[in-house]
Tab-separated table of C-alpha atoms in Angstrom:
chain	number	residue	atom	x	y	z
A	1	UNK	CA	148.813	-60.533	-78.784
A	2	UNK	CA	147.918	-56.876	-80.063
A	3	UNK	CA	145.871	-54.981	-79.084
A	4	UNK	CA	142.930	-53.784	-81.025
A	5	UNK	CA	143.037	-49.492	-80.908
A	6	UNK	CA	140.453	-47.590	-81.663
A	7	UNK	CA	141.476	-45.273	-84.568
A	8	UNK	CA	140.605	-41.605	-83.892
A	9	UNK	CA	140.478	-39.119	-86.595
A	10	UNK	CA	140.698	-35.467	-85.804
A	11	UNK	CA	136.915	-35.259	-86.985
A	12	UNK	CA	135.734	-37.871	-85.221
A	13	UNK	CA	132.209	-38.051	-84.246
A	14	UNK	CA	132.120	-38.299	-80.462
A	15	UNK	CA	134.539	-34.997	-79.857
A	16	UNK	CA	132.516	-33.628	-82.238
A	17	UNK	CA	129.102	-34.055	-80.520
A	18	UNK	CA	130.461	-32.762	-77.456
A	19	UNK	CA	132.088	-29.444	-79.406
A	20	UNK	CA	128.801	-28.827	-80.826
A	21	UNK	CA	126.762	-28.709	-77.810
A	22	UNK	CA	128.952	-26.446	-76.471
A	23	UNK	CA	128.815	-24.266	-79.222
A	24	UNK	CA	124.981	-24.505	-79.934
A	25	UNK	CA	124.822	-23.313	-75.983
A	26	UNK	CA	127.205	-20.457	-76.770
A	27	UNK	CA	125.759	-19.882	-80.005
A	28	UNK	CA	122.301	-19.655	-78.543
A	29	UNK	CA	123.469	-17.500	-75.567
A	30	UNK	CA	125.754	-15.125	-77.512
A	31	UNK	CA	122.603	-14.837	-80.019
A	32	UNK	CA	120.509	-13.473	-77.018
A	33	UNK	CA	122.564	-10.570	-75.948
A	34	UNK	CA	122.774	-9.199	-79.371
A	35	UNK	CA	119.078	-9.560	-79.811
A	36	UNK	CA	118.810	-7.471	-76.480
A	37	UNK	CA	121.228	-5.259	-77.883
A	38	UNK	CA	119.654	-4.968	-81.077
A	39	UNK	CA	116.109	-4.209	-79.440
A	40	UNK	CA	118.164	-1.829	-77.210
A	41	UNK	CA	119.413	-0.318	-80.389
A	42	UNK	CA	115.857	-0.120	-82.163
A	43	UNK	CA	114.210	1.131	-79.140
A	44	UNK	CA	116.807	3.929	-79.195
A	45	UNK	CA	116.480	4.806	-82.685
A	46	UNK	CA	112.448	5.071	-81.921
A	47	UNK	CA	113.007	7.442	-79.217
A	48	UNK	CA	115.582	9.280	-81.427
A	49	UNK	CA	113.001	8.975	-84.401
A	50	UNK	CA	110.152	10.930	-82.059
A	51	UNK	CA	112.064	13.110	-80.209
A	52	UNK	CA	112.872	14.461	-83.595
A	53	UNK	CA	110.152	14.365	-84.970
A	54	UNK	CA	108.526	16.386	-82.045
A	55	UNK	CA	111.128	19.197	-82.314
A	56	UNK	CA	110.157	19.581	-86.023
A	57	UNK	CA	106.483	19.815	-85.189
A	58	UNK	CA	107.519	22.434	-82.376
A	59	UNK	CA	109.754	24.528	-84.566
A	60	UNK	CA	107.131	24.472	-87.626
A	61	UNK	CA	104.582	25.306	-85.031
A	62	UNK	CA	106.584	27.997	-83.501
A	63	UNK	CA	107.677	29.163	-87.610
A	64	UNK	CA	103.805	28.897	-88.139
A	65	UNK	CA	103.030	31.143	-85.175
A	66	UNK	CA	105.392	33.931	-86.059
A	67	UNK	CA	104.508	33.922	-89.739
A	68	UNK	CA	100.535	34.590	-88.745
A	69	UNK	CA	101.912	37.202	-86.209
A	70	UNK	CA	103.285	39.226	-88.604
A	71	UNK	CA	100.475	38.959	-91.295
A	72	UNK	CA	98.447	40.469	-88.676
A	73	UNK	CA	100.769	43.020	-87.961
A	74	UNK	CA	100.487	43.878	-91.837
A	75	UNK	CA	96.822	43.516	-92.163
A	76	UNK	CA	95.324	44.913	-88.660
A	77	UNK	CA	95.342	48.612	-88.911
A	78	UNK	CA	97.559	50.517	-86.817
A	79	UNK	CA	96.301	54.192	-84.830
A	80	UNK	CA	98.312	56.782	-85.539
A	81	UNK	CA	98.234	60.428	-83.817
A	82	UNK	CA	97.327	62.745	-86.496
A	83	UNK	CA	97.826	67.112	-86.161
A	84	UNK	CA	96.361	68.801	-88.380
A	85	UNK	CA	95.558	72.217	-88.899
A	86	UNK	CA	93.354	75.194	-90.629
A	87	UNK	CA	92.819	79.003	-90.389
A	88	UNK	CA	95.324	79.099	-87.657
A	89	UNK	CA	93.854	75.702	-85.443
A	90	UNK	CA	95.688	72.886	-84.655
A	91	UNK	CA	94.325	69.522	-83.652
A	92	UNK	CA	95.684	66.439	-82.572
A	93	UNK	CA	93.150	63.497	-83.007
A	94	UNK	CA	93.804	59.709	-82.676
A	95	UNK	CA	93.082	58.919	-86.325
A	96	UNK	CA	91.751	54.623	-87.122
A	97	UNK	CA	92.557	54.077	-91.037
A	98	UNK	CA	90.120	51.234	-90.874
A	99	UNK	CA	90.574	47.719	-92.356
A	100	UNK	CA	91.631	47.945	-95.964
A	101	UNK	CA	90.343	51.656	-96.178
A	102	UNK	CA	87.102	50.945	-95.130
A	103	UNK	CA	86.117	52.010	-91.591
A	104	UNK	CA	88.251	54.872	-90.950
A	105	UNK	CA	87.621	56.801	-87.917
A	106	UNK	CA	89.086	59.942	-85.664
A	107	UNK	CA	88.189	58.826	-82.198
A	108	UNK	CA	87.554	62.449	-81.341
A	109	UNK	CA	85.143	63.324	-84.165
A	110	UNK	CA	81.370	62.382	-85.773
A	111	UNK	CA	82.752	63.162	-89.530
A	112	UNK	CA	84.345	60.799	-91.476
A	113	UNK	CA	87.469	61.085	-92.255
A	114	UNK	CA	89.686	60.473	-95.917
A	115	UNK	CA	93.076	60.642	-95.636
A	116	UNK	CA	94.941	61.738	-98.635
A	117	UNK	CA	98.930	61.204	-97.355
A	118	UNK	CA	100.966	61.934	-100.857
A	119	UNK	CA	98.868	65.338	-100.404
A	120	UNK	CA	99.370	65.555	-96.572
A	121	UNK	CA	95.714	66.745	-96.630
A	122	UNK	CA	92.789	65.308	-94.358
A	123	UNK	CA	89.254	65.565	-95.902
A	124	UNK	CA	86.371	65.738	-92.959
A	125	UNK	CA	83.119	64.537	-94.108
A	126	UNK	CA	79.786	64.258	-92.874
A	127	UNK	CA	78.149	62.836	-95.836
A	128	UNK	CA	81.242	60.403	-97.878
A	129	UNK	CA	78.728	60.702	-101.460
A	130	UNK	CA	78.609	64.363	-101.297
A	131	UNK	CA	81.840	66.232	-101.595
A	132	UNK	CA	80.704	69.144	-100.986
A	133	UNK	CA	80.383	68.241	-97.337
A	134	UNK	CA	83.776	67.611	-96.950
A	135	UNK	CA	86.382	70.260	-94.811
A	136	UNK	CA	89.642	69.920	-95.829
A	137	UNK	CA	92.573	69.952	-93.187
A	138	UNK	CA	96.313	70.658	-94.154
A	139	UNK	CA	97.879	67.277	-91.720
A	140	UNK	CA	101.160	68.901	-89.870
A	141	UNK	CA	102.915	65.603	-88.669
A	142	UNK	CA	101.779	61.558	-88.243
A	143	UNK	CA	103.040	60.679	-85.469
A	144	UNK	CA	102.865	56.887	-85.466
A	145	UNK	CA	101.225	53.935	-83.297
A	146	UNK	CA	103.353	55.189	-79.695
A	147	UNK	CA	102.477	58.822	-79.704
A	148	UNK	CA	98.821	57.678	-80.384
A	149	UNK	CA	99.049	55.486	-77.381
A	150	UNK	CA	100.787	57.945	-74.793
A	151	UNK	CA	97.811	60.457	-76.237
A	152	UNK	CA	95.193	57.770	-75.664
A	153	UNK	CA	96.377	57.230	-72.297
């Protein structure tokens, strides 16, 4: 007698069923790491996304700061150590210019003073209205914002 033999085809169902467990479990394990490594990777870009984004706040802050340093410079009126002379007397006076013009002062003096620099001439006024109340002074040298310090001090 023969034997009956089970045919088996290289697709057969039971191999199959085994395989696909197998690879369902690696599929679902191997899927895991990448997520981790894929969060890993997102939470990296995030840190990479603030860290930059904290050093371009700090540098515009710090390109901010020095920008409103130096309008200050230019706007805040600077002392300057003024001799000046007439008839044969010199004077050295710490001379304010004021802000914008307005406000000018010698720290040594009541009068108010008008500086005229393209004439190197220093008008000394007690009454700004009248001109006639005005002295003027023939300025020798401006000496700048150090030499009105060392004199100040």
């Amino acid at each position: 007698m023969s034997t009956n033999t089970k045919k088996q085809s290289l697709l057969g169902k039971a191999p199959r069923s085994t395989k696909t467990t197998k690879n369902k479990q690696n599929r679902s394990t191997a899927t895991k790491p990448n997520n981790i490594k894929q969060s890993a990777n997102t939470s990296a870009n995030n840190k990479a996304a603030q860290k930059s984004k904290s050093s371009l706040l700090t540098t515009l802050g710090l390109l901010l700061f020095i920008i409103i340093i130096i309008i200050i410079i230019i706007i805040i009126p600077k002392p300057t150590l003024l001799s000046y002379h007439k008839l044969g007397m010199v004077s050295n006076s710490i001379y304010w210019p004021g802000v914008f013009g307005y406000g000018a002062t010698l720290l040594d003096s009541n009068l108010q003073p008008q500086l005229d620099s393209k004439r190197k001439a220093l008008y000394l006024c007690t009454d700004t209205v009248n001109s006639k109340s005005c002295q003027k002074y023939k300025v020798i040298a401006d000496n700048g914002i150090i030499a009105a310090i060392k004199a100040y001090f």
